Coordinates of C-alpha atoms in Angstrom, one line a residue:
X1 CA 42.5 53.5 134.5
X2 CA 42.4 50.0 133.0
X3 CA 42.9 49.5 129.2
X4 CA 39.8 48.6 127.2
X5 CA 40.9 44.9 126.6
X6 CA 41.4 44.0 130.2
X7 CA 38.0 45.6 131.1
X8 CA 36.2 43.6 128.5
X9 CA 38.0 40.4 129.6
X10 CA 36.7 40.9 133.1
X11 CA 33.2 41.6 131.9
X12 CA 32.8 38.7 129.5
X13 CA 31.1 35.6 130.7
X14 CA 32.0 33.3 127.9
X15 CA 35.7 32.6 127.2
X16 CA 37.1 34.1 124.0
X17 CA 37.9 30.7 122.4
X18 CA 34.3 29.5 122.9
X19 CA 32.5 32.8 122.2
X20 CA 32.3 32.6 118.4
X21 CA 30.8 29.1 118.4
X22 CA 28.4 29.9 121.3
X23 CA 27.2 33.0 119.4
X24 CA 26.8 30.9 116.2
X25 CA 24.8 28.3 118.1
X26 CA 22.6 31.0 119.6
X27 CA 21.9 32.5 116.2
X28 CA 21.2 29.1 114.6
X29 CA 18.9 28.1 117.5
X30 CA 17.1 31.4 117.2
X31 CA 16.6 31.0 113.5
X32 CA 15.5 27.4 113.9
X33 CA 13.0 28.4 116.6
X34 CA 11.5 31.3 114.6
X35 CA 11.3 29.2 111.4
X36 CA 9.8 26.1 113.0
X37 CA 7.4 28.0 115.3
X38 CA 6.2 30.0 112.3
X39 CA 5.6 26.7 110.5
X40 CA 3.8 25.2 113.4
X41 CA 1.5 28.2 113.9
X42 CA 0.6 28.1 110.2
X43 CA -0.8 24.6 110.3
X44 CA -4.6 24.2 110.3
X45 CA -6.2 23.0 113.6
X46 CA -7.3 19.7 112.0
X47 CA -3.6 18.9 111.2
X48 CA -2.5 19.6 114.7
X49 CA -4.8 16.9 116.1
X50 CA -4.0 14.4 113.4
X51 CA -2.1 11.2 114.2
X52 CA 0.5 12.2 111.5
X53 CA 1.4 15.4 113.5
X54 CA 2.6 13.1 116.3
X55 CA 5.6 12.3 114.1
X56 CA 6.5 16.0 113.9
X57 CA 6.9 16.5 117.6
X58 CA 8.5 13.1 118.0
X59 CA 11.1 14.1 115.4
X60 CA 11.9 17.3 117.4
X61 CA 12.3 15.1 120.5
X62 CA 14.5 12.5 118.7
X63 CA 16.8 15.3 117.3
X64 CA 17.0 16.8 120.8
X65 CA 17.8 13.4 122.2
X66 CA 20.8 13.0 119.8
X67 CA 22.1 16.4 120.7
X68 CA 21.7 15.7 124.4
X69 CA 23.6 12.4 124.2
X70 CA 26.4 14.4 122.7
X71 CA 26.2 16.9 125.5
X72 CA 26.1 14.2 128.2
X73 CA 29.0 12.4 126.6
X74 CA 31.2 15.2 128.1
X75 CA 30.5 13.9 131.6
X76 CA 30.6 10.2 130.7
X77 CA 34.0 10.5 129.0
X78 CA 35.4 12.5 131.9
X79 CA 34.2 9.8 134.4
X80 CA 35.8 7.1 132.2
X81 CA 39.1 8.9 132.0
X82 CA 39.3 9.1 135.8
X83 CA 39.2 5.4 136.2
X84 CA 42.5 3.7 137.0
X85 CA 41.9 0.9 134.5
X86 CA 43.4 3.0 131.7
X87 CA 47.0 2.7 132.9
X88 CA 47.3 -0.6 131.0
X89 CA 45.7 0.7 127.9
X90 CA 47.4 4.0 127.2
X91 CA 46.7 3.9 123.5
X92 CA 43.0 3.7 124.2
X93 CA 43.1 6.4 126.8
X94 CA 44.8 8.7 124.3
X95 CA 41.9 8.2 121.9
X96 CA 39.3 8.8 124.7
X97 CA 41.1 12.0 125.8
X98 CA 41.1 13.3 122.2
X99 CA 37.4 12.5 122.0
X100 CA 36.8 14.2 125.3
X101 CA 38.5 17.4 124.1
X102 CA 36.3 17.4 121.0
X103 CA 33.1 16.8 123.1
X104 CA 34.1 19.4 125.7
X105 CA 34.7 22.0 123.0
X106 CA 31.3 21.5 121.4
X107 CA 29.4 20.9 124.7
X108 CA 27.9 24.4 125.0
X109 CA 26.9 24.9 121.3
X110 CA 25.3 21.5 121.2
X111 CA 23.4 22.2 124.4
X112 CA 22.1 25.5 123.0
X113 CA 20.8 23.7 119.9
X114 CA 19.3 20.9 122.0
X115 CA 17.4 23.4 124.2
X116 CA 15.9 24.9 121.1
X117 CA 14.8 21.5 119.9
X118 CA 13.4 20.8 123.3
X119 CA 11.4 24.0 123.2
X120 CA 10.0 23.0 119.7
X121 CA 9.2 19.6 121.1
X122 CA 7.3 21.0 124.0
X123 CA 5.4 23.5 121.9
X124 CA 4.4 20.8 119.4
X125 CA 3.2 18.5 122.2
X126 CA 1.0 21.2 123.7
X127 CA -0.4 22.0 120.2
X128 CA -1.1 18.3 119.6
X129 CA -2.8 18.0 123.0
X130 CA -1.2 17.4 126.4
X131 CA -2.4 14.4 128.3
X132 CA -1.7 13.7 131.9
X133 CA 0.1 10.4 131.4
X134 CA 3.4 9.1 132.6
X135 CA 5.3 10.1 129.4
X136 CA 4.1 13.7 129.4
X137 CA 4.5 14.2 133.1
X138 CA 8.1 12.9 133.1
X139 CA 8.8 15.2 130.1
X140 CA 7.3 18.1 132.0
X141 CA 9.4 17.3 135.1
X142 CA 12.5 17.0 132.9
X143 CA 11.7 20.4 131.4
X144 CA 11.3 22.0 134.8
X145 CA 14.6 20.6 136.0
X146 CA 16.3 21.7 132.7
X147 CA 15.4 25.4 133.3
X148 CA 18.3 26.1 135.8
X149 CA 20.9 24.2 133.8
X150 CA 21.8 26.9 131.3
X151 CA 21.7 29.6 133.9
X152 CA 24.0 27.7 136.2
X153 CA 26.1 26.9 133.1
X154 CA 26.7 30.7 132.7
X155 CA 27.8 30.9 136.3
X156 CA 30.0 27.9 135.7
X157 CA 32.2 29.9 133.4
X158 CA 33.0 32.3 136.3
X159 CA 33.3 29.3 138.8
X160 CA 30.3 30.7 140.7
X161 CA 27.8 27.8 140.3
X162 CA 29.0 25.7 143.3
X163 CA 28.4 22.6 141.2
X164 CA 24.8 23.4 140.5
X165 CA 25.3 23.0 136.8
X166 CA 26.5 19.4 137.4
X167 CA 23.8 18.6 139.9
X168 CA 20.9 20.0 138.0
X169 CA 22.3 18.6 134.7
X170 CA 22.5 15.1 136.4
X171 CA 18.9 15.4 137.6
X172 CA 17.8 16.5 134.1
X173 CA 19.7 13.5 132.6
X174 CA 17.9 11.0 134.8
X175 CA 14.5 12.5 134.1
X176 CA 15.3 12.8 130.4
X177 CA 16.3 9.2 130.2
X178 CA 13.1 8.2 132.0
X179 CA 11.1 10.3 129.6
X180 CA 12.9 9.1 126.5
X181 CA 13.0 5.4 127.2
X182 CA 10.1 4.4 129.5

């Protein structure tokens, strides 16, 4: 019979050193979602269709964009480190490696908070009034591509995702950048 510790280590999906911050991010995201959704649902209908409400859902989107840039920095910095150019500038490479370690550690908690901000952005857009224009369609496509990213991220911890987390994350990043800047 296996001891309790080895059994729990086999069953856990998230590594011990990341688990506390992932759970804190999930709790913070849940509280943020409940609080902000409650606030949105308490607004009068006239306010939801007012031009000033547009700033509300754009603020959710802007905050999600900042969090997503932090999340995507993990991949950008990793790609930069792999370049052979850094052999000459070892002092700069050391700084980038330190930054990569920091970004890698906070990748998952920032992604969880970003997803909650994206959900708030989507709900607020639908409350305001969804129009079939390029911006809304690109955002909807980005949302659909985002759905498998967290699931494949969980499989990533067990090395079962076969690079689907990276592929779907890259597809989301492209659609997100189109939605955010075009």
